[in-house]
Amino acid sequence: MTAPVPVSLIVNGTEVSRLVAPRTTLADFLRFDLELTGTHTGCEMGACGACLVMMDGEAVHACLVFAVQAVGSRIETVEGLAERGAIADLQAAFHVRNALQCGFCTPGMLVTAHALLERVDEVPSREEIRDALSGNYCRCTGYEAIVDAVTAAAQTRCCGGARPADALQDEGVQP
Amino acid sequence: MKARAFTYVRARSLEEAVTRFGEADGEASYISGGQSLVPALALRLQAPAVIIDLAGIATLRGVMLEDGALRIGALTRHADVLTHPLIGAHAPLLREAAPHVAHPAIRNRGTIGGNIALADPASEFPAMLLAIDARVEIFGPAGFRQVPADDYFLDLYQTAAEPGEIVTAILVPPAPPGTVIAMDELARRRGDYAMVGAGLQGRFSTDRTVEALRIAFFSVGATPVRAKGAETAVIGNALDAVAIAKAQRALDDDLDPMDDEEVPAAMRRHLARVLLGRLLQRMRDKT
């Protein structure tokens, strides 16, 4: 009775159907069944945020959702966000600001930052960014640079669409 | 860090869910948002043979005014508590507490019904239910029943809901005009469990004396706790420094926190006094 069950959902715009064991988390389903390994698994209990994906347009921990629960939902992983260019500015800002060291937490950070910038109309304060990132651990403790990068991307999004690298050069920051 | 293998059942009605639970012979768990259950399964703190998903049961959804009371369906997510206009208007203390509940991504999945069913004594909403005098609606084999929040939280993770019963809604009495609220918690990091937290809801008369007040603490024991001595200390008085100090002193009898690895009981008592003082002052400033 714990045999695999059919799961159909839309991942990065493509409908996928697989048989999965009910105990398979969405994170493992994405990583092992679909080979979308950009979704990282860290703590696997919802504390570290490395596994965040967009589920029906909202950021969720893929390790805290069983794949069977996600039937019929629309999932976008960090790969999907990157490929359609939705986070190109964030990626560039992370690069320029050196907002990663080992990079393990980066996919989750990008998804959280993307969800935050989708939600707000203005440039969020550093406190708001920190609050939004409160569910993401960076074990290299690179938080200052991450908040810098999210701030830079938010400023670019809000203030006329200049490319982040150009905008940063204008501020005297060397890419 | 993986759950034990289980059978997954997607229930389409409350009756079906309760029946399937009964068939599992005590080896079942309900799941809604799963933001507490899935970590518990990953850690093997729980290892049910059957997991019954309530997320597809339409009657558990929705926030509405019904017979003058606010009805918050069990599947209402924490993120919705933060933004729903009816909750903001009629249960402002819940909205005030919502930003303190975990992190944004958890709030996108976690549900108020699941939160109340789990009854974590360090969680925000259970204490808020005490402060707003809410009732918990429960469905079981014998049908629906309602339990006042004061009678619902029995012990550590133990509630008036029997195994197999489902929390279906939170019923909030309408807050009278002039209702004043205050809520806060002392945590090491936003989103972490609080060392101490509290929610207050009350009313002041035109001469600024306290007409009614309910004070509920969390993270101070096995259940959320009403601070009835502190309530009594200020009801009928103006919220001056003397009354606030009296309420703070009354906490010595209201609260009986235990020592734990992180926070000694004496420190929790101290933090509770500090927090109550701040919150009462905040209420006074609003009048």
PDB file of N, CA, C and O in Angstrom, chain B residues 92-135:
ATOM      1  N   PRO B  92      -7.893  41.269  14.773  1.00  0.00           N
ATOM      2  CA  PRO B  92      -6.612  41.953  14.514  1.00  0.00           C
ATOM      3  C   PRO B  92      -5.443  41.357  15.288  1.00  0.00           C
ATOM      4  O   PRO B  92      -4.302  41.459  14.837  1.00  0.00           O
ATOM      5  N   LEU B  93      -5.731  40.715  16.409  1.00  0.00           N
ATOM      6  CA  LEU B  93      -4.622  40.135  17.172  1.00  0.00           C
ATOM      7  C   LEU B  93      -3.965  38.979  16.403  1.00  0.00           C
ATOM      8  O   LEU B  93      -2.751  38.780  16.479  1.00  0.00           O
ATOM      9  N   LEU B  94      -4.776  38.226  15.639  1.00  0.00           N
ATOM     10  CA  LEU B  94      -4.200  37.146  14.830  1.00  0.00           C
ATOM     11  C   LEU B  94      -3.300  37.726  13.742  1.00  0.00           C
ATOM     12  O   LEU B  94      -2.216  37.212  13.479  1.00  0.00           O
ATOM     13  N   ARG B  95      -3.764  38.817  13.136  1.00  0.00           N
ATOM     14  CA  ARG B  95      -2.932  39.435  12.093  1.00  0.00           C
ATOM     15  C   ARG B  95      -1.634  39.966  12.702  1.00  0.00           C
ATOM     16  O   ARG B  95      -0.563  39.846  12.113  1.00  0.00           O
ATOM     17  N   GLU B  96      -1.740  40.520  13.884  1.00  0.00           N
ATOM     18  CA  GLU B  96      -0.556  41.060  14.558  1.00  0.00           C
ATOM     19  C   GLU B  96       0.470  39.948  14.842  1.00  0.00           C
ATOM     20  O   GLU B  96       1.676  40.177  14.786  1.00  0.00           O
ATOM     21  N   ALA B  97      -0.051  38.762  15.140  1.00  0.00           N
ATOM     22  CA  ALA B  97       0.838  37.647  15.486  1.00  0.00           C
ATOM     23  C   ALA B  97       1.446  36.989  14.249  1.00  0.00           C
ATOM     24  O   ALA B  97       2.537  36.412  14.317  1.00  0.00           O
ATOM     25  N   ALA B  98       0.742  37.061  13.124  1.00  0.00           N
ATOM     26  CA  ALA B  98       1.137  36.274  11.944  1.00  0.00           C
ATOM     27  C   ALA B  98       2.572  36.523  11.470  1.00  0.00           C
ATOM     28  O   ALA B  98       3.265  35.561  11.104  1.00  0.00           O
ATOM     29  N   PRO B  99       3.076  37.761  11.481  1.00  0.00           N
ATOM     30  CA  PRO B  99       4.453  37.940  11.002  1.00  0.00           C
ATOM     31  C   PRO B  99       5.493  37.242  11.866  1.00  0.00           C
ATOM     32  O   PRO B  99       6.612  37.026  11.425  1.00  0.00           O
ATOM     33  N   HIS B 100       5.103  36.887  13.089  1.00  0.00           N
ATOM     34  CA  HIS B 100       6.045  36.216  13.979  1.00  0.00           C
ATOM     35  C   HIS B 100       6.041  34.698  13.780  1.00  0.00           C
ATOM     36  O   HIS B 100       6.858  33.997  14.362  1.00  0.00           O
ATOM     37  N   VAL B 101       5.089  34.206  13.010  1.00  0.00           N
ATOM     38  CA  VAL B 101       4.975  32.760  12.827  1.00  0.00           C
ATOM     39  C   VAL B 101       5.969  32.313  11.752  1.00  0.00           C
ATOM     40  O   VAL B 101       5.787  32.590  10.571  1.00  0.00           O
ATOM     41  N   ALA B 102       7.029  31.665  12.170  1.00  0.00           N
ATOM     42  CA  ALA B 102       8.031  31.092  11.257  1.00  0.00           C
ATOM     43  C   ALA B 102       8.508  32.114  10.218  1.00  0.00           C
ATOM     44  O   ALA B 102       8.611  33.312  10.517  1.00  0.00           O
ATOM     45  N   HIS B 103       8.767  31.628   9.011  1.00  0.00           N
ATOM     46  CA  HIS B 103       9.338  32.459   7.950  1.00  0.00           C
ATOM     47  C   HIS B 103       8.343  32.538   6.792  1.00  0.00           C
ATOM     48  O   HIS B 103       7.428  31.736   6.722  1.00  0.00           O
ATOM     49  N   PRO B 104       8.562  33.495   5.874  1.00  0.00           N
ATOM     50  CA  PRO B 104       7.575  33.669   4.799  1.00  0.00           C
ATOM     51  C   PRO B 104       7.225  32.377   4.057  1.00  0.00           C
ATOM     52  O   PRO B 104       6.043  32.115   3.800  1.00  0.00           O
ATOM     53  N   ALA B 105       8.218  31.579   3.703  1.00  0.00           N
ATOM     54  CA  ALA B 105       7.912  30.369   2.917  1.00  0.00           C
ATOM     55  C   ALA B 105       7.100  29.360   3.729  1.00  0.00           C
ATOM     56  O   ALA B 105       6.262  28.640   3.169  1.00  0.00           O
ATOM     57  N   ILE B 106       7.337  29.308   5.032  1.00  0.00           N
ATOM     58  CA  ILE B 106       6.538  28.419   5.892  1.00  0.00           C
ATOM     59  C   ILE B 106       5.109  28.959   5.971  1.00  0.00           C
ATOM     60  O   ILE B 106       4.136  28.198   5.938  1.00  0.00           O
ATOM     61  N   ARG B 107       4.986  30.272   6.053  1.00  0.00           N
ATOM     62  CA  ARG B 107       3.651  30.878   6.152  1.00  0.00           C
ATOM     63  C   ARG B 107       2.835  30.661   4.880  1.00  0.00           C
ATOM     64  O   ARG B 107       1.610  30.717   4.920  1.00  0.00           O
ATOM     65  N   ASN B 108       3.519  30.427   3.762  1.00  0.00           N
ATOM     66  CA  ASN B 108       2.796  30.162   2.517  1.00  0.00           C
ATOM     67  C   ASN B 108       2.153  28.788   2.496  1.00  0.00           C
ATOM     68  O   ASN B 108       1.287  28.524   1.656  1.00  0.00           O
ATOM     69  N   ARG B 109       2.587  27.885   3.368  1.00  0.00           N
ATOM     70  CA  ARG B 109       2.044  26.522   3.368  1.00  0.00           C
ATOM     71  C   ARG B 109       1.311  26.181   4.673  1.00  0.00           C
ATOM     72  O   ARG B 109       0.341  25.440   4.665  1.00  0.00           O
ATOM     73  N   GLY B 110       1.827  26.695   5.790  1.00  0.00           N
ATOM     74  CA  GLY B 110       1.270  26.321   7.088  1.00  0.00           C
ATOM     75  C   GLY B 110      -0.155  26.829   7.244  1.00  0.00           C
ATOM     76  O   GLY B 110      -0.490  27.917   6.788  1.00  0.00           O
ATOM     77  N   THR B 111      -1.000  26.031   7.927  1.00  0.00           N
ATOM     78  CA  THR B 111      -2.400  26.419   8.100  1.00  0.00           C
ATOM     79  C   THR B 111      -2.718  26.641   9.573  1.00  0.00           C
ATOM     80  O   THR B 111      -2.120  26.027  10.457  1.00  0.00           O
ATOM     81  N   ILE B 112      -3.702  27.504   9.810  1.00  0.00           N
ATOM     82  CA  ILE B 112      -4.058  27.809  11.197  1.00  0.00           C
ATOM     83  C   ILE B 112      -4.680  26.585  11.867  1.00  0.00           C
ATOM     84  O   ILE B 112      -4.466  26.337  13.056  1.00  0.00           O
ATOM     85  N   GLY B 113      -5.415  25.796  11.095  1.00  0.00           N
ATOM     86  CA  GLY B 113      -6.016  24.587  11.681  1.00  0.00           C
ATOM     87  C   GLY B 113      -4.957  23.599  12.137  1.00  0.00           C
ATOM     88  O   GLY B 113      -5.038  23.030  13.229  1.00  0.00           O
ATOM     89  N   GLY B 114      -3.952  23.414  11.291  1.00  0.00           N
ATOM     90  CA  GLY B 114      -2.869  22.511  11.652  1.00  0.00           C
ATOM     91  C   GLY B 114      -2.111  23.024  12.862  1.00  0.00           C
ATOM     92  O   GLY B 114      -1.737  22.260  13.763  1.00  0.00           O
ATOM     93  N   ASN B 115      -1.917  24.337  12.896  1.00  0.00           N
ATOM     94  CA  ASN B 115      -1.204  24.959  14.005  1.00  0.00           C
ATOM     95  C   ASN B 115      -1.939  24.747  15.323  1.00  0.00           C
ATOM     96  O   ASN B 115      -1.342  24.402  16.349  1.00  0.00           O
ATOM     97  N   ILE B 116      -3.256  24.933  15.287  1.00  0.00           N
ATOM     98  CA  ILE B 116      -4.063  24.790  16.505  1.00  0.00           C
ATOM     99  C   ILE B 116      -4.193  23.318  16.889  1.00  0.00           C
ATOM    100  O   ILE B 116      -4.194  22.960  18.064  1.00  0.00           O
ATOM    101  N   ALA B 117      -4.271  22.451  15.872  1.00  0.00           N
ATOM    102  CA  ALA B 117      -4.368  21.015  16.152  1.00  0.00           C
ATOM    103  C   ALA B 117      -3.093  20.512  16.821  1.00  0.00           C
ATOM    104  O   ALA B 117      -3.141  19.695  17.737  1.00  0.00           O
ATOM    105  N   LEU B 118      -1.941  21.029  16.380  1.00  0.00           N
ATOM    106  CA  LEU B 118      -0.671  20.603  16.976  1.00  0.00           C
ATOM    107  C   LEU B 118      -0.531  21.144  18.392  1.00  0.00           C
ATOM    108  O   LEU B 118      -0.035  20.460  19.276  1.00  0.00           O
ATOM    109  N   ALA B 119      -0.955  22.401  18.596  1.00  0.00           N
ATOM    110  CA  ALA B 119      -0.938  23.010  19.933  1.00  0.00           C
ATOM    111  C   ALA B 119       0.466  23.085  20.526  1.00  0.00           C
ATOM    112  O   ALA B 119       0.685  22.740  21.685  1.00  0.00           O
ATOM    113  N   ASP B 120       1.402  23.553  19.718  1.00  0.00           N
ATOM    114  CA  ASP B 120       2.759  23.764  20.232  1.00  0.00           C
ATOM    115  C   ASP B 120       2.708  24.916  21.234  1.00  0.00           C
ATOM    116  O   ASP B 120       2.236  26.007  20.909  1.00  0.00           O
ATOM    117  N   PRO B 121       3.189  24.692  22.465  1.00  0.00           N
ATOM    118  CA  PRO B 121       3.079  25.747  23.481  1.00  0.00           C
ATOM    119  C   PRO B 121       3.967  26.956  23.188  1.00  0.00           C
ATOM    120  O   PRO B 121       3.806  27.997  23.826  1.00  0.00           O
ATOM    121  N   ALA B 122       4.902  26.809  22.250  1.00  0.00           N
ATOM    122  CA  ALA B 122       5.758  27.935  21.888  1.00  0.00           C
ATOM    123  C   ALA B 122       5.230  28.671  20.664  1.00  0.00           C
ATOM    124  O   ALA B 122       5.857  29.614  20.186  1.00  0.00           O
ATOM    125  N   SER B 123       4.099  28.231  20.150  1.00  0.00           N
ATOM    126  CA  SER B 123       3.555  28.817  18.934  1.00  0.00           C
ATOM    127  C   SER B 123       2.651  30.003  19.275  1.00  0.00           C
ATOM    128  O   SER B 123       2.063  30.067  20.348  1.00  0.00           O
ATOM    129  N   GLU B 124       2.533  30.929  18.337  1.00  0.00           N
ATOM    130  CA  GLU B 124       1.836  32.188  18.587  1.00  0.00           C
ATOM    131  C   GLU B 124       0.312  32.043  18.603  1.00  0.00           C
ATOM    132  O   GLU B 124      -0.361  32.535  19.528  1.00  0.00           O
ATOM    133  N   PHE B 125      -0.255  31.406  17.574  1.00  0.00           N
ATOM    134  CA  PHE B 125      -1.716  31.422  17.429  1.00  0.00           C
ATOM    135  C   PHE B 125      -2.465  30.770  18.604  1.00  0.00           C
ATOM    136  O   PHE B 125      -3.527  31.272  18.994  1.00  0.00           O
ATOM    137  N   PRO B 126      -1.981  29.656  19.153  1.00  0.00           N
ATOM    138  CA  PRO B 126      -2.731  29.090  20.287  1.00  0.00           C
ATOM    139  C   PRO B 126      -2.958  30.106  21.414  1.00  0.00           C
ATOM    140  O   PRO B 126      -4.076  30.238  21.926  1.00  0.00           O
ATOM    141  N   ALA B 127      -1.909  30.854  21.760  1.00  0.00           N
ATOM    142  CA  ALA B 127      -2.084  31.858  22.824  1.00  0.00           C
ATOM    143  C   ALA B 127      -3.032  32.970  22.380  1.00  0.00           C
ATOM    144  O   ALA B 127      -3.836  33.468  23.185  1.00  0.00           O
ATOM    145  N   MET B 128      -2.941  33.352  21.099  1.00  0.00           N
ATOM    146  CA  MET B 128      -3.834  34.416  20.626  1.00  0.00           C
ATOM    147  C   MET B 128      -5.298  33.977  20.732  1.00  0.00           C
ATOM    148  O   MET B 128      -6.176  34.786  21.018  1.00  0.00           O
ATOM    149  N   LEU B 129      -5.546  32.689  20.502  1.00  0.00           N
ATOM    150  CA  LEU B 129      -6.922  32.190  20.629  1.00  0.00           C
ATOM    151  C   LEU B 129      -7.441  32.385  22.051  1.00  0.00           C
ATOM    152  O   LEU B 129      -8.615  32.706  22.261  1.00  0.00           O
ATOM    153  N   LEU B 130      -6.558  32.179  23.029  1.00  0.00           N
ATOM    154  CA  LEU B 130      -6.960  32.427  24.418  1.00  0.00           C
ATOM    155  C   LEU B 130      -7.262  33.904  24.620  1.00  0.00           C
ATOM    156  O   LEU B 130      -8.250  34.265  25.267  1.00  0.00           O
ATOM    157  N   ALA B 131      -6.407  34.754  24.065  1.00  0.00           N
ATOM    158  CA  ALA B 131      -6.561  36.194  24.300  1.00  0.00           C
ATOM    159  C   ALA B 131      -7.825  36.749  23.661  1.00  0.00           C
ATOM    160  O   ALA B 131      -8.405  37.716  24.164  1.00  0.00           O
ATOM    161  N   ILE B 132      -8.254  36.157  22.536  1.00  0.00           N
ATOM    162  CA  ILE B 132      -9.441  36.701  21.855  1.00  0.00           C
ATOM    163  C   ILE B 132     -10.686  35.886  22.192  1.00  0.00           C
ATOM    164  O   ILE B 132     -11.751  36.124  21.618  1.00  0.00           O
ATOM    165  N   ASP B 133     -10.551  34.933  23.106  1.00  0.00           N
ATOM    166  CA  ASP B 133     -11.701  34.141  23.552  1.00  0.00           C
ATOM    167  C   ASP B 133     -12.370  33.411  22.385  1.00  0.00           C
ATOM    168  O   ASP B 133     -13.601  33.377  22.268  1.00  0.00           O
ATOM    169  N   ALA B 134     -11.530  32.814  21.542  1.00  0.00           N
ATOM    170  CA  ALA B 134     -12.052  32.101  20.372  1.00  0.00           C
ATOM    171  C   ALA B 134     -12.559  30.723  20.771  1.00  0.00           C
ATOM    172  O   ALA B 134     -12.311  30.250  21.889  1.00  0.00           O
ATOM    173  N   ARG B 135     -13.284  30.118  19.861  1.00  0.00           N
ATOM    174  CA  ARG B 135     -13.692  28.725  20.031  1.00  0.00           C
ATOM    175  C   ARG B 135     -13.084  27.894  18.898  1.00  0.00           C
ATOM    176  O   ARG B 135     -12.875  28.398  17.800  1.00  0.00           O
TER     177      ARG B 135
END
